[in-house]
Every structure is written in structure tokens, then in C-alpha cells.
mmCIF file of C-alpha atoms in Angstrom:
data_model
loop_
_atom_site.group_PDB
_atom_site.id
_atom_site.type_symbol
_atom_site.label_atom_id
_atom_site.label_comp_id
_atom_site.label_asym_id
_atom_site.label_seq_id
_atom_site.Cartn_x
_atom_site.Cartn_y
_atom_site.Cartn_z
ATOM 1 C CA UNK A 1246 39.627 45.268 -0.266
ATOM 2 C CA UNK A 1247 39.481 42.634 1.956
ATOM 3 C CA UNK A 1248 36.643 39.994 2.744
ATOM 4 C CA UNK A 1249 36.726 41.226 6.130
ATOM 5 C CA UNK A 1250 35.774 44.814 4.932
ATOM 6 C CA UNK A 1251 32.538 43.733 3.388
ATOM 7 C CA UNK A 1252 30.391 44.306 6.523
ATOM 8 C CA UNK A 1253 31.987 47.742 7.142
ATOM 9 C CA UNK A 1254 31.979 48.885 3.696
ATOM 10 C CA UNK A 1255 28.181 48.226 3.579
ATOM 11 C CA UNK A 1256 27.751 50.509 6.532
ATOM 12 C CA UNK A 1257 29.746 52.961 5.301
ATOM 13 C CA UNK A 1258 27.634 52.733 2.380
ATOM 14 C CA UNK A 1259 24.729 53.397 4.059
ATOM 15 C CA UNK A 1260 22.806 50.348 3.309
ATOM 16 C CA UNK A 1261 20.987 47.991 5.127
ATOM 17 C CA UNK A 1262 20.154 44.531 3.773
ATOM 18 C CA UNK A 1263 16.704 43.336 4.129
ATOM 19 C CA UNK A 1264 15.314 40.253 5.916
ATOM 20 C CA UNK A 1265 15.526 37.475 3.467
ATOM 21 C CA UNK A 1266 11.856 36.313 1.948
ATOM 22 C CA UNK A 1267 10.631 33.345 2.504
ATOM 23 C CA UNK A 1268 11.203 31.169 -0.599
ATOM 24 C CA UNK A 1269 7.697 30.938 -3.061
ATOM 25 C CA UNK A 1270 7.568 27.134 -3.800
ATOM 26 C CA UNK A 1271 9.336 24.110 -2.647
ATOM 27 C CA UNK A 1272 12.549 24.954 -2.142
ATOM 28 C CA UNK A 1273 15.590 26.495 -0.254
ATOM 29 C CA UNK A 1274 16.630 29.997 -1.167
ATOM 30 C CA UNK A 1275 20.273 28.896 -0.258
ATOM 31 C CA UNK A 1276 22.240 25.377 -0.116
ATOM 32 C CA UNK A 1277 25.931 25.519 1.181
ATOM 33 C CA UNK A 1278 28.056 22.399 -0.089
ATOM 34 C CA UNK A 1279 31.802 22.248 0.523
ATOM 35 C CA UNK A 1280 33.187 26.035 -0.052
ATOM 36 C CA UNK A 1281 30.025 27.223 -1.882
ATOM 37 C CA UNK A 1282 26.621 28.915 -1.149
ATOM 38 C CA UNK A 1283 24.474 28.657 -4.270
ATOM 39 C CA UNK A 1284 21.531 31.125 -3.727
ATOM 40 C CA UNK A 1285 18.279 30.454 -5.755
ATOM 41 C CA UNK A 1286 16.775 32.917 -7.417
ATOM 42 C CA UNK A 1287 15.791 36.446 -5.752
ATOM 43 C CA UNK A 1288 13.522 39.421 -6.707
ATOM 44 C CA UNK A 1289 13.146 43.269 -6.167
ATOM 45 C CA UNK A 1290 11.305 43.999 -3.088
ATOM 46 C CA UNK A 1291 11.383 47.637 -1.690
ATOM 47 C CA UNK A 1292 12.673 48.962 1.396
ATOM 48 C CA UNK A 1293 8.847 49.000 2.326
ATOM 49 C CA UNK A 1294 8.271 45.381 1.791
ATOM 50 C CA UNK A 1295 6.368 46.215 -2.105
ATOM 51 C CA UNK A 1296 7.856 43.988 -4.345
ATOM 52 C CA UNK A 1297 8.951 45.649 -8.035
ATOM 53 C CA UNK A 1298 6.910 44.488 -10.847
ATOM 54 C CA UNK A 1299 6.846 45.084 -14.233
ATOM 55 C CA UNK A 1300 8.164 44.029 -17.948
ATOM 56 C CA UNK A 1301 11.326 45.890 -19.014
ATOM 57 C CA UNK A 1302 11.017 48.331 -21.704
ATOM 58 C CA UNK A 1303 7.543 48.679 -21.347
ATOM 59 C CA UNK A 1304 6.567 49.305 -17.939
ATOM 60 C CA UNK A 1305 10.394 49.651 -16.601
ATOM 61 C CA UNK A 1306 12.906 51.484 -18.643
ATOM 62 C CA UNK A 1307 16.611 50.595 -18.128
ATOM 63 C CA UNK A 1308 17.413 53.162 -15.322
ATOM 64 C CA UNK A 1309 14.260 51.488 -13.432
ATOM 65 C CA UNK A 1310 15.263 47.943 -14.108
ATOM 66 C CA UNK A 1311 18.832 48.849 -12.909
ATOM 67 C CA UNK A 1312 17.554 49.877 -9.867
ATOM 68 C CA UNK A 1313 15.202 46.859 -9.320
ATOM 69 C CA UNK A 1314 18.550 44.308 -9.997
ATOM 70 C CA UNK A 1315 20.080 46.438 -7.253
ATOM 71 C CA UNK A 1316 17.337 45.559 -4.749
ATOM 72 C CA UNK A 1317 17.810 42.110 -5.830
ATOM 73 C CA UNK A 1318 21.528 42.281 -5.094
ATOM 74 C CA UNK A 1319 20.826 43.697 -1.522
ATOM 75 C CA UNK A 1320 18.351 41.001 -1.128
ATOM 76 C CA UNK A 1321 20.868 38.561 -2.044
ATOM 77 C CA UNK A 1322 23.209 39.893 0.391
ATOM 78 C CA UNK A 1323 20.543 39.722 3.350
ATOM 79 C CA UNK A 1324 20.348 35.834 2.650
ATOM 80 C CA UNK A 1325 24.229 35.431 2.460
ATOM 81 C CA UNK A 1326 24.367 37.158 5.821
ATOM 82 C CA UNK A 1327 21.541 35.416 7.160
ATOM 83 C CA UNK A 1328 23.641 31.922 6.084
ATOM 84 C CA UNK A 1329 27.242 32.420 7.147
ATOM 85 C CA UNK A 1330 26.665 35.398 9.773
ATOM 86 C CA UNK A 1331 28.292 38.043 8.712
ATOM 87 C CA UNK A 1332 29.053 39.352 4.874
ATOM 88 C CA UNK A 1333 32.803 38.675 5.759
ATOM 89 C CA UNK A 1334 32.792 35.147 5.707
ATOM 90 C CA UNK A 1335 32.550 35.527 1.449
ATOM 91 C CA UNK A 1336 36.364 35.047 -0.151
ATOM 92 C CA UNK A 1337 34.581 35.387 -3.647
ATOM 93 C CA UNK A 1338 31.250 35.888 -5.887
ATOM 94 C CA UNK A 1339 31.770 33.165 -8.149
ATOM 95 C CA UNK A 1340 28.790 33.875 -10.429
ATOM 96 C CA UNK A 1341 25.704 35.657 -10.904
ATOM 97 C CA UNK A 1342 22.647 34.703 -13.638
ATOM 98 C CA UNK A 1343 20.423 37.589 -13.902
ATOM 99 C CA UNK A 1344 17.132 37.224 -15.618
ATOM 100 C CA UNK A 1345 15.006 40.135 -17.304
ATOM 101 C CA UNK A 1346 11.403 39.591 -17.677
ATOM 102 C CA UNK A 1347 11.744 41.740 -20.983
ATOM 103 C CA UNK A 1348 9.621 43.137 -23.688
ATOM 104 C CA UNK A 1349 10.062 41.765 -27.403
ATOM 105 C CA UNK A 1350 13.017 43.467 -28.624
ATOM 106 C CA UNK A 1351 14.603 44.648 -25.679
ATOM 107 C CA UNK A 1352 18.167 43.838 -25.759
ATOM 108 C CA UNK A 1353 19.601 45.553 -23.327
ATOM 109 C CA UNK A 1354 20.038 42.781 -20.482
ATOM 110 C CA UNK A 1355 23.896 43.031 -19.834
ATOM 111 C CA UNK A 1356 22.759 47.234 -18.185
ATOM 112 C CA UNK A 1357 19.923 45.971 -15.728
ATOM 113 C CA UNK A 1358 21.777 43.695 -14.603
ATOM 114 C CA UNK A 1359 25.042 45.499 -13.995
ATOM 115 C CA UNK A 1360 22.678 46.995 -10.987
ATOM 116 C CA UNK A 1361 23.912 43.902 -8.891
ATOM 117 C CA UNK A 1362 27.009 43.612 -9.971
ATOM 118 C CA UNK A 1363 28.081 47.147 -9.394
ATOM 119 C CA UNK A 1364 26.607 46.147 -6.070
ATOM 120 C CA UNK A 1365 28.544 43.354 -5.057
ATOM 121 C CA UNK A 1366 32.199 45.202 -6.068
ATOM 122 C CA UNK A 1367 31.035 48.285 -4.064
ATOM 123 C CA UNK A 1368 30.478 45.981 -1.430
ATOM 124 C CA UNK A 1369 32.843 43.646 -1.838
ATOM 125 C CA UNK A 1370 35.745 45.465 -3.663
ATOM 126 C CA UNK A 1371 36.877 44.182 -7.333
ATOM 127 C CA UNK A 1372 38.835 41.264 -6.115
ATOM 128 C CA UNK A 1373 36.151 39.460 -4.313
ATOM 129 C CA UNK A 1374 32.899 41.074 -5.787
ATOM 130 C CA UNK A 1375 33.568 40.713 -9.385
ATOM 131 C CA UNK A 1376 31.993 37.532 -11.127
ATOM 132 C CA UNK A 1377 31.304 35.561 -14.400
ATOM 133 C CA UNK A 1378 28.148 36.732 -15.071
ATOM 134 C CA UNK A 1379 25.074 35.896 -17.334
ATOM 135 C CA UNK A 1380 22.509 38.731 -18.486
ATOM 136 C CA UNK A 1381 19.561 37.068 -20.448
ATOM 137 C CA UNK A 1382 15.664 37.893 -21.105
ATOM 138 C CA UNK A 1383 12.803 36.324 -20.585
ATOM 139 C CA UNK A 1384 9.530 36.206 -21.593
ATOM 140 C CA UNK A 1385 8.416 36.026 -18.459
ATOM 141 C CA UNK A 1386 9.206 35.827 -14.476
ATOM 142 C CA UNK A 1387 7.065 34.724 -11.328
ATOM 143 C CA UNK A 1388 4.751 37.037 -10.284
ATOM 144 C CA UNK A 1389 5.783 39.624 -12.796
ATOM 145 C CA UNK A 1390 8.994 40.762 -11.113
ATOM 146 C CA UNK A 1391 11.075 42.677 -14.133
ATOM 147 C CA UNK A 1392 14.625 40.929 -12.625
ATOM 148 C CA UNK A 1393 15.084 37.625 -10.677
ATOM 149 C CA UNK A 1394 19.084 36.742 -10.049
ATOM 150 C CA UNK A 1395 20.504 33.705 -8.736
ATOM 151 C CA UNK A 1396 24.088 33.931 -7.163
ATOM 152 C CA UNK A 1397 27.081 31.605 -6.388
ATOM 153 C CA UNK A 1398 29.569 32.554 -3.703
ATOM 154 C CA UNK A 1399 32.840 30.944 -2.421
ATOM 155 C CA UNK A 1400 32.585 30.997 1.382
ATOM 156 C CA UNK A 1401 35.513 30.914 4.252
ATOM 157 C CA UNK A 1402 35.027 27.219 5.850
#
């Protein structure tokens, strides 16, 4: 797949990105230098605006969390489009750091977030979409979100 195909493959996906949040502190959610976009850290907020919370592997189990890093991953998507224009404009997803607000024990990190990632090659296709990744827990996240991800993109000048 092409970069060109992103836009269309989300659509024939049947998803729609949401409006990007407005970032929580003093910062920007996304800073373009040279051929990059580095996108700070996003959460899971539903279709309906309720953002996900929750610790994984107490209140979230993996299949939940999963789902929560894919709302994340669409999230990140609506502020790459909201940067460059269009989801074409990305030749590659250099990176992704997920982060799982997770329970003692739970070591399962590398699943929930393989919600975005699986994300970002259906959307993108394997060539462009697939990343160096890290997959770590936390103790805790802001505002008791169960996944925050942060995301670094190679972008068409």
C-alpha cells in the first residue's frame, strides 16, 4: 500500500478519526521539525467524547485495554490529519511508545498495545504503518486513562 491510500483505506474501513483534544498542560500535542511529526502523548476517548479510564488487569482486562490503545491510535491519527491535511502526506510511522497504567504484576504490555499498531498497518499498510515500538507499564497515567501513546511519523515535505 501506498501513502496515498491511507485516507481511502480508512474510509473503506469505516472509521472516522476524532477531533483532536486539546492538550492537558503546557504543551503542544504535535511539533513538526524537518521530515518528522513527533506527537505527544494521547489517550482513549470514546466515539461519545467519554474518555476510557481504568488500571489494566484490574478494572480493564487485555481485550478492553486493546480496545482503549485502539482509540488512542485513531486519536493519534485525527491529530496527524489535523497537522499535514490529509493522512496521505505520512511516508512512514517511525515509532510508537505505548504506556499501560497497569496493575502490579501485569505483564502483558506488548498485547494492549498491539491495539494501535494493528491500527496504523490496517491503515497504513505494512510498509508504512509498521514501527519500532515500545510497550511498558506504569504505575500510573494522568487522569487514570489505562493507555497513553506517543507517536513519531516521517512526513512528505
Amino acid at each position: 500500500m501506498t501513502a496515498a491510500g491511507a485516507e481511502s483505506r480508512l474510509a473503506a474501513l469505516g472509521l472516522t478519526l476524532p477531533p483532536p483534544l486539546k492538550p492537558a498542560g503546557n504543551y503542544l500535542d504535535a511539533v513538526r521539525t524537518g521530515d518528522l511529526l513527533f506527537l505527544a502523548g494521547h489517550g482513549p476517548v470514546q466515539p461519545d467524547g467519554t474518555v476510557v479510564r481504568g488500571k489494566v488487569g484490574t478494572d480493564l482486562d487485555v481485550a478492553a485495554a486493546r480496545d482503549a490503545a485502539r482509540l488512542v491510535g485513531l486519536s493519534l491519527l485525527g491529530t496527524v490529519r489535523r497537522e499535514l491535511g490529509t493522512l496521505d502526506g505520512v511516508r512512514r510511522v517511525v515509532k510508537v511508545l505505548g504506556m499501560v497504567n497497569c496493575a502490579p504484576g501485569f505483564n502483558q504490555t506488548p498485547a494492549v498495545i498491539d491495539g494501535c499498531s494493528d491500527l496504523l498497518v490496517e491503515v497504513f499498510g505494512a510498509d508504512i504503518g509498521r514501527h519500532a515500538r515500545s510497550a511498558v507499564g506504569m504505575a500510573e497515567l494522568p487522569f487514570d486513562i489505562p493507555v497513553e501513546i506517543e507517536m513519531i511519523v516521517e512526513v512528505s515535505a
